[in-house]
Amino acid sequence: MTTISDPILNAALAAREHAHAPYSNFCVGAAIEDDAGRLHTGCNIENATYGLTLCAERVAVFKAVSEGAHGFRRIAIAADTDTLTPPCGACRQILWEFCGDIQVILVNPRGKTETLKLKDLFPRAFDGSFL
Ligand code: THU
């Protein structure tokens, strides 16, 4: 079970404060925990060309991988919505590539949380096993 005092939730909420989202005003934070228990954070980073925008989840994963982290246990995703915000389709594909059937914890600033499994969000994934 995840409680609101869990550091991964606070890390995702804190990362959200760094979001660069002047176009959508939709700020997202993410924190991913590696096998060593280390947390890696990310926020969404938008661009005037829109299409170059990066989601918080991908920033967190790519930062972690670029620093040599591997083997991930869970990711927390923070956004200010009452219906908790799930990862977009592109992020589900990236999470599957690096994390497999990871635990996905959604959280909002009022402490509402929901824990899901990536496989339930992203069934019958395409991955390297087909190549
Ligand atoms: N966004 C994320 O960072 N993660 C999600 O899971 C959903 C969407 C961002 C991308 C864009 O900057 C803004 O939210 C609106 O789509």
PDB file of C-alpha atoms and ligand atoms in Angstrom:
ATOM      1  CA  MET A   1       0.000   0.000   0.000  1.00  0.00           C
ATOM      2  CA  THR A   2       1.137   3.560  -0.694  1.00  0.00           C
ATOM      3  CA  THR A   3       0.609   6.238   1.959  1.00  0.00           C
ATOM      4  CA  ILE A   4       0.850   9.975   1.267  1.00  0.00           C
ATOM      5  CA  SER A   5       3.994  10.105   3.420  1.00  0.00           C
ATOM      6  CA  ASP A   6       5.753   7.803   0.930  1.00  0.00           C
ATOM      7  CA  PRO A   7       8.805   9.748  -0.363  1.00  0.00           C
ATOM      8  CA  ILE A   8       8.081   8.790  -3.974  1.00  0.00           C
ATOM      9  CA  LEU A   9       4.805  10.756  -3.834  1.00  0.00           C
ATOM     10  CA  ASN A  10       6.435  13.845  -2.400  1.00  0.00           C
ATOM     11  CA  ALA A  11       9.220  13.584  -4.983  1.00  0.00           C
ATOM     12  CA  ALA A  12       6.693  13.501  -7.849  1.00  0.00           C
ATOM     13  CA  LEU A  13       4.712  16.404  -6.360  1.00  0.00           C
ATOM     14  CA  ALA A  14       7.910  18.430  -5.839  1.00  0.00           C
ATOM     15  CA  ALA A  15       9.141  17.711  -9.389  1.00  0.00           C
ATOM     16  CA  ARG A  16       5.809  19.020 -10.692  1.00  0.00           C
ATOM     17  CA  GLU A  17       6.746  22.446  -9.347  1.00  0.00           C
ATOM     18  CA  HIS A  18       9.528  22.600 -11.977  1.00  0.00           C
ATOM     19  CA  ALA A  19       7.210  21.917 -14.936  1.00  0.00           C
ATOM     20  CA  HIS A  20       7.728  24.180 -17.938  1.00  0.00           C
ATOM     21  CA  ALA A  21       4.158  24.261 -19.227  1.00  0.00           C
ATOM     22  CA  PRO A  22       3.413  27.795 -20.464  1.00  0.00           C
ATOM     23  CA  TYR A  23       1.242  26.532 -23.355  1.00  0.00           C
ATOM     24  CA  SER A  24      -1.025  24.011 -21.667  1.00  0.00           C
ATOM     25  CA  ASN A  25      -0.633  25.218 -18.074  1.00  0.00           C
ATOM     26  CA  PHE A  26      -0.915  21.522 -17.221  1.00  0.00           C
ATOM     27  CA  CYS A  27       1.931  20.720 -14.838  1.00  0.00           C
ATOM     28  CA  VAL A  28       3.036  17.138 -14.287  1.00  0.00           C
ATOM     29  CA  GLY A  29       5.723  15.611 -12.080  1.00  0.00           C
ATOM     30  CA  ALA A  30       7.107  12.091 -11.968  1.00  0.00           C
ATOM     31  CA  ALA A  31       9.425  10.120  -9.731  1.00  0.00           C
ATOM     32  CA  ILE A  32      10.779   6.682 -10.594  1.00  0.00           C
ATOM     33  CA  GLU A  33      12.400   4.365  -8.051  1.00  0.00           C
ATOM     34  CA  ASP A  34      15.260   2.134  -9.138  1.00  0.00           C
ATOM     35  CA  ASP A  35      16.260  -1.238  -7.703  1.00  0.00           C
ATOM     36  CA  ALA A  36      18.737   0.473  -5.396  1.00  0.00           C
ATOM     37  CA  GLY A  37      15.897   2.550  -3.930  1.00  0.00           C
ATOM     38  CA  ARG A  38      17.078   5.756  -5.563  1.00  0.00           C
ATOM     39  CA  LEU A  39      14.477   8.227  -6.829  1.00  0.00           C
ATOM     40  CA  HIS A  40      14.834   9.963 -10.204  1.00  0.00           C
ATOM     41  CA  THR A  41      12.476  12.809 -10.983  1.00  0.00           C
ATOM     42  CA  GLY A  42      11.120  14.582 -14.033  1.00  0.00           C
ATOM     43  CA  CYS A  43       8.579  17.209 -15.066  1.00  0.00           C
ATOM     44  CA  ASN A  44       6.931  18.032 -18.358  1.00  0.00           C
ATOM     45  CA  ILE A  45       8.906  20.424 -20.540  1.00  0.00           C
ATOM     46  CA  GLU A  46       6.963  22.120 -23.305  1.00  0.00           C
ATOM     47  CA  ASN A  47       8.180  23.926 -26.391  1.00  0.00           C
ATOM     48  CA  ALA A  48       6.700  26.659 -28.604  1.00  0.00           C
ATOM     49  CA  THR A  49       6.598  24.113 -31.432  1.00  0.00           C
ATOM     50  CA  TYR A  50       4.349  21.934 -29.217  1.00  0.00           C
ATOM     51  CA  GLY A  51       5.453  18.663 -30.815  1.00  0.00           C
ATOM     52  CA  LEU A  52       8.810  18.746 -29.068  1.00  0.00           C
ATOM     53  CA  THR A  53       7.144  18.648 -25.664  1.00  0.00           C
ATOM     54  CA  LEU A  54       8.422  15.994 -23.293  1.00  0.00           C
ATOM     55  CA  CYS A  55       6.204  14.369 -20.670  1.00  0.00           C
ATOM     56  CA  ALA A  56       7.297  14.183 -17.048  1.00  0.00           C
ATOM     57  CA  GLU A  57       7.462  10.379 -17.103  1.00  0.00           C
ATOM     58  CA  ARG A  58       9.841  10.236 -20.060  1.00  0.00           C
ATOM     59  CA  VAL A  59      12.065  12.933 -18.591  1.00  0.00           C
ATOM     60  CA  ALA A  60      12.314  10.906 -15.357  1.00  0.00           C
ATOM     61  CA  VAL A  61      13.050   7.621 -17.155  1.00  0.00           C
ATOM     62  CA  PHE A  62      15.610   9.113 -19.535  1.00  0.00           C
ATOM     63  CA  LYS A  63      17.363  10.999 -16.738  1.00  0.00           C
ATOM     64  CA  ALA A  64      17.582   7.789 -14.719  1.00  0.00           C
ATOM     65  CA  VAL A  65      18.830   5.646 -17.609  1.00  0.00           C
ATOM     66  CA  SER A  66      21.360   8.294 -18.620  1.00  0.00           C
ATOM     67  CA  GLU A  67      22.788   8.173 -15.107  1.00  0.00           C
ATOM     68  CA  GLY A  68      23.237   4.405 -15.240  1.00  0.00           C
ATOM     69  CA  ALA A  69      20.146   3.384 -13.300  1.00  0.00           C
ATOM     70  CA  HIS A  70      18.361   0.203 -14.324  1.00  0.00           C
ATOM     71  CA  GLY A  71      15.740  -2.053 -12.871  1.00  0.00           C
ATOM     72  CA  PHE A  72      12.804   0.017 -11.752  1.00  0.00           C
ATOM     73  CA  ARG A  73      10.209  -0.818  -9.139  1.00  0.00           C
ATOM     74  CA  ARG A  74       7.602   1.903  -9.335  1.00  0.00           C
ATOM     75  CA  ILE A  75       6.790   5.311 -10.754  1.00  0.00           C
ATOM     76  CA  ALA A  76       4.657   8.047  -9.226  1.00  0.00           C
ATOM     77  CA  ILE A  77       2.918  10.578 -11.473  1.00  0.00           C
ATOM     78  CA  ALA A  78       1.573  13.830 -10.034  1.00  0.00           C
ATOM     79  CA  ALA A  79      -0.928  16.200 -11.629  1.00  0.00           C
ATOM     80  CA  ASP A  80      -3.601  18.515 -10.246  1.00  0.00           C
ATOM     81  CA  THR A  81      -6.714  16.668 -11.375  1.00  0.00           C
ATOM     82  CA  ASP A  82      -9.465  15.067  -9.297  1.00  0.00           C
ATOM     83  CA  THR A  83      -9.689  12.190 -11.729  1.00  0.00           C
ATOM     84  CA  LEU A  84      -6.072  11.127 -11.375  1.00  0.00           C
ATOM     85  CA  THR A  85      -3.948  11.638 -14.496  1.00  0.00           C
ATOM     86  CA  PRO A  86      -2.589   8.440 -16.098  1.00  0.00           C
ATOM     87  CA  PRO A  87       0.507   8.281 -18.344  1.00  0.00           C
ATOM     88  CA  CYS A  88      -0.045   8.991 -22.045  1.00  0.00           C
ATOM     89  CA  GLY A  89       0.318   6.251 -24.631  1.00  0.00           C
ATOM     90  CA  ALA A  90       3.859   7.221 -25.643  1.00  0.00           C
ATOM     91  CA  CYS A  91       4.995   7.130 -22.015  1.00  0.00           C
ATOM     92  CA  ARG A  92       3.377   3.715 -21.498  1.00  0.00           C
ATOM     93  CA  GLN A  93       5.504   2.373 -24.360  1.00  0.00           C
ATOM     94  CA  ILE A  94       8.680   3.895 -22.910  1.00  0.00           C
ATOM     95  CA  LEU A  95       7.865   2.651 -19.405  1.00  0.00           C
ATOM     96  CA  TRP A  96       7.299  -0.855 -20.784  1.00  0.00           C
ATOM     97  CA  GLU A  97      10.691  -0.764 -22.547  1.00  0.00           C
ATOM     98  CA  PHE A  98      12.668   0.143 -19.437  1.00  0.00           C
ATOM     99  CA  CYS A  99      10.508  -1.058 -16.559  1.00  0.00           C
ATOM    100  CA  GLY A 100       8.245  -3.886 -17.701  1.00  0.00           C
ATOM    101  CA  ASP A 101       5.176  -4.427 -15.545  1.00  0.00           C
ATOM    102  CA  ILE A 102       6.027  -1.673 -13.058  1.00  0.00           C
ATOM    103  CA  GLN A 103       3.737  -0.307 -10.355  1.00  0.00           C
ATOM    104  CA  VAL A 104       2.229   3.028 -11.456  1.00  0.00           C
ATOM    105  CA  ILE A 105       1.096   5.306  -8.637  1.00  0.00           C
ATOM    106  CA  LEU A 106      -1.063   8.307  -9.524  1.00  0.00           C
ATOM    107  CA  VAL A 107      -1.277  11.199  -7.072  1.00  0.00           C
ATOM    108  CA  ASN A 108      -2.718  14.701  -6.835  1.00  0.00           C
ATOM    109  CA  PRO A 109      -1.757  17.587  -4.519  1.00  0.00           C
ATOM    110  CA  ARG A 110      -4.675  16.781  -2.207  1.00  0.00           C
ATOM    111  CA  GLY A 111      -3.188  13.388  -1.425  1.00  0.00           C
ATOM    112  CA  LYS A 112      -5.510  11.256  -3.511  1.00  0.00           C
ATOM    113  CA  THR A 113      -3.662   8.212  -4.840  1.00  0.00           C
ATOM    114  CA  GLU A 114      -4.339   5.170  -6.954  1.00  0.00           C
ATOM    115  CA  THR A 115      -1.959   2.310  -7.701  1.00  0.00           C
ATOM    116  CA  LEU A 116      -2.088   0.425 -10.984  1.00  0.00           C
ATOM    117  CA  LYS A 117       0.037  -2.104 -12.844  1.00  0.00           C
ATOM    118  CA  LEU A 118       1.475  -1.010 -16.185  1.00  0.00           C
ATOM    119  CA  LYS A 119       0.271  -4.236 -17.795  1.00  0.00           C
ATOM    120  CA  ASP A 120      -3.323  -3.258 -17.025  1.00  0.00           C
ATOM    121  CA  LEU A 121      -2.781   0.190 -18.573  1.00  0.00           C
ATOM    122  CA  PHE A 122      -0.854  -1.232 -21.534  1.00  0.00           C
ATOM    123  CA  PRO A 123      -1.960  -4.753 -22.435  1.00  0.00           C
ATOM    124  CA  ARG A 124      -0.418  -6.779 -25.259  1.00  0.00           C
ATOM    125  CA  ALA A 125       2.545  -4.433 -25.631  1.00  0.00           C
ATOM    126  CA  PHE A 126       4.901  -4.471 -28.575  1.00  0.00           C
ATOM    127  CA  ASP A 127       8.489  -4.880 -27.373  1.00  0.00           C
ATOM    128  CA  GLY A 128      11.869  -6.325 -28.216  1.00  0.00           C
ATOM    129  CA  SER A 129      10.615  -9.894 -27.788  1.00  0.00           C
ATOM    130  CA  PHE A 130       8.986  -9.590 -31.230  1.00  0.00           C
ATOM    131  CA  LEU A 131      12.187  -8.568 -33.005  1.00  0.00           C
TER     132      LEU A 131
HETATM  133  N1  THU B   1       1.801  15.327 -19.813  1.00  0.00           N
HETATM  134  C1  THU B   1       2.714  14.683 -19.049  1.00  0.00           C
HETATM  135  O1  THU B   1       3.773  15.223 -18.726  1.00  0.00           O
HETATM  136  N2  THU B   1       2.433  13.420 -18.652  1.00  0.00           N
HETATM  137  C2  THU B   1       1.248  12.786 -18.866  1.00  0.00           C
HETATM  138  O2  THU B   1       1.096  11.639 -18.476  1.00  0.00           O
HETATM  139  C3  THU B   1       0.165  13.474 -19.567  1.00  0.00           C
HETATM  140  C4  THU B   1       0.557  14.737 -20.267  1.00  0.00           C
HETATM  141  C5  THU B   1       2.066  16.709 -20.211  1.00  0.00           C
HETATM  142  C6  THU B   1       2.433  16.918 -21.642  1.00  0.00           C
HETATM  143  C7  THU B   1       2.016  18.359 -21.850  1.00  0.00           C
HETATM  144  O3  THU B   1       3.082  19.204 -21.434  1.00  0.00           O
HETATM  145  C8  THU B   1       0.862  18.571 -20.897  1.00  0.00           C
HETATM  146  O4  THU B   1       0.924  17.506 -19.970  1.00  0.00           O
HETATM  147  C9  THU B   1      -0.501  18.592 -21.560  1.00  0.00           C
HETATM  148  O5  THU B   1      -0.674  17.483 -22.369  1.00  0.00           O
END
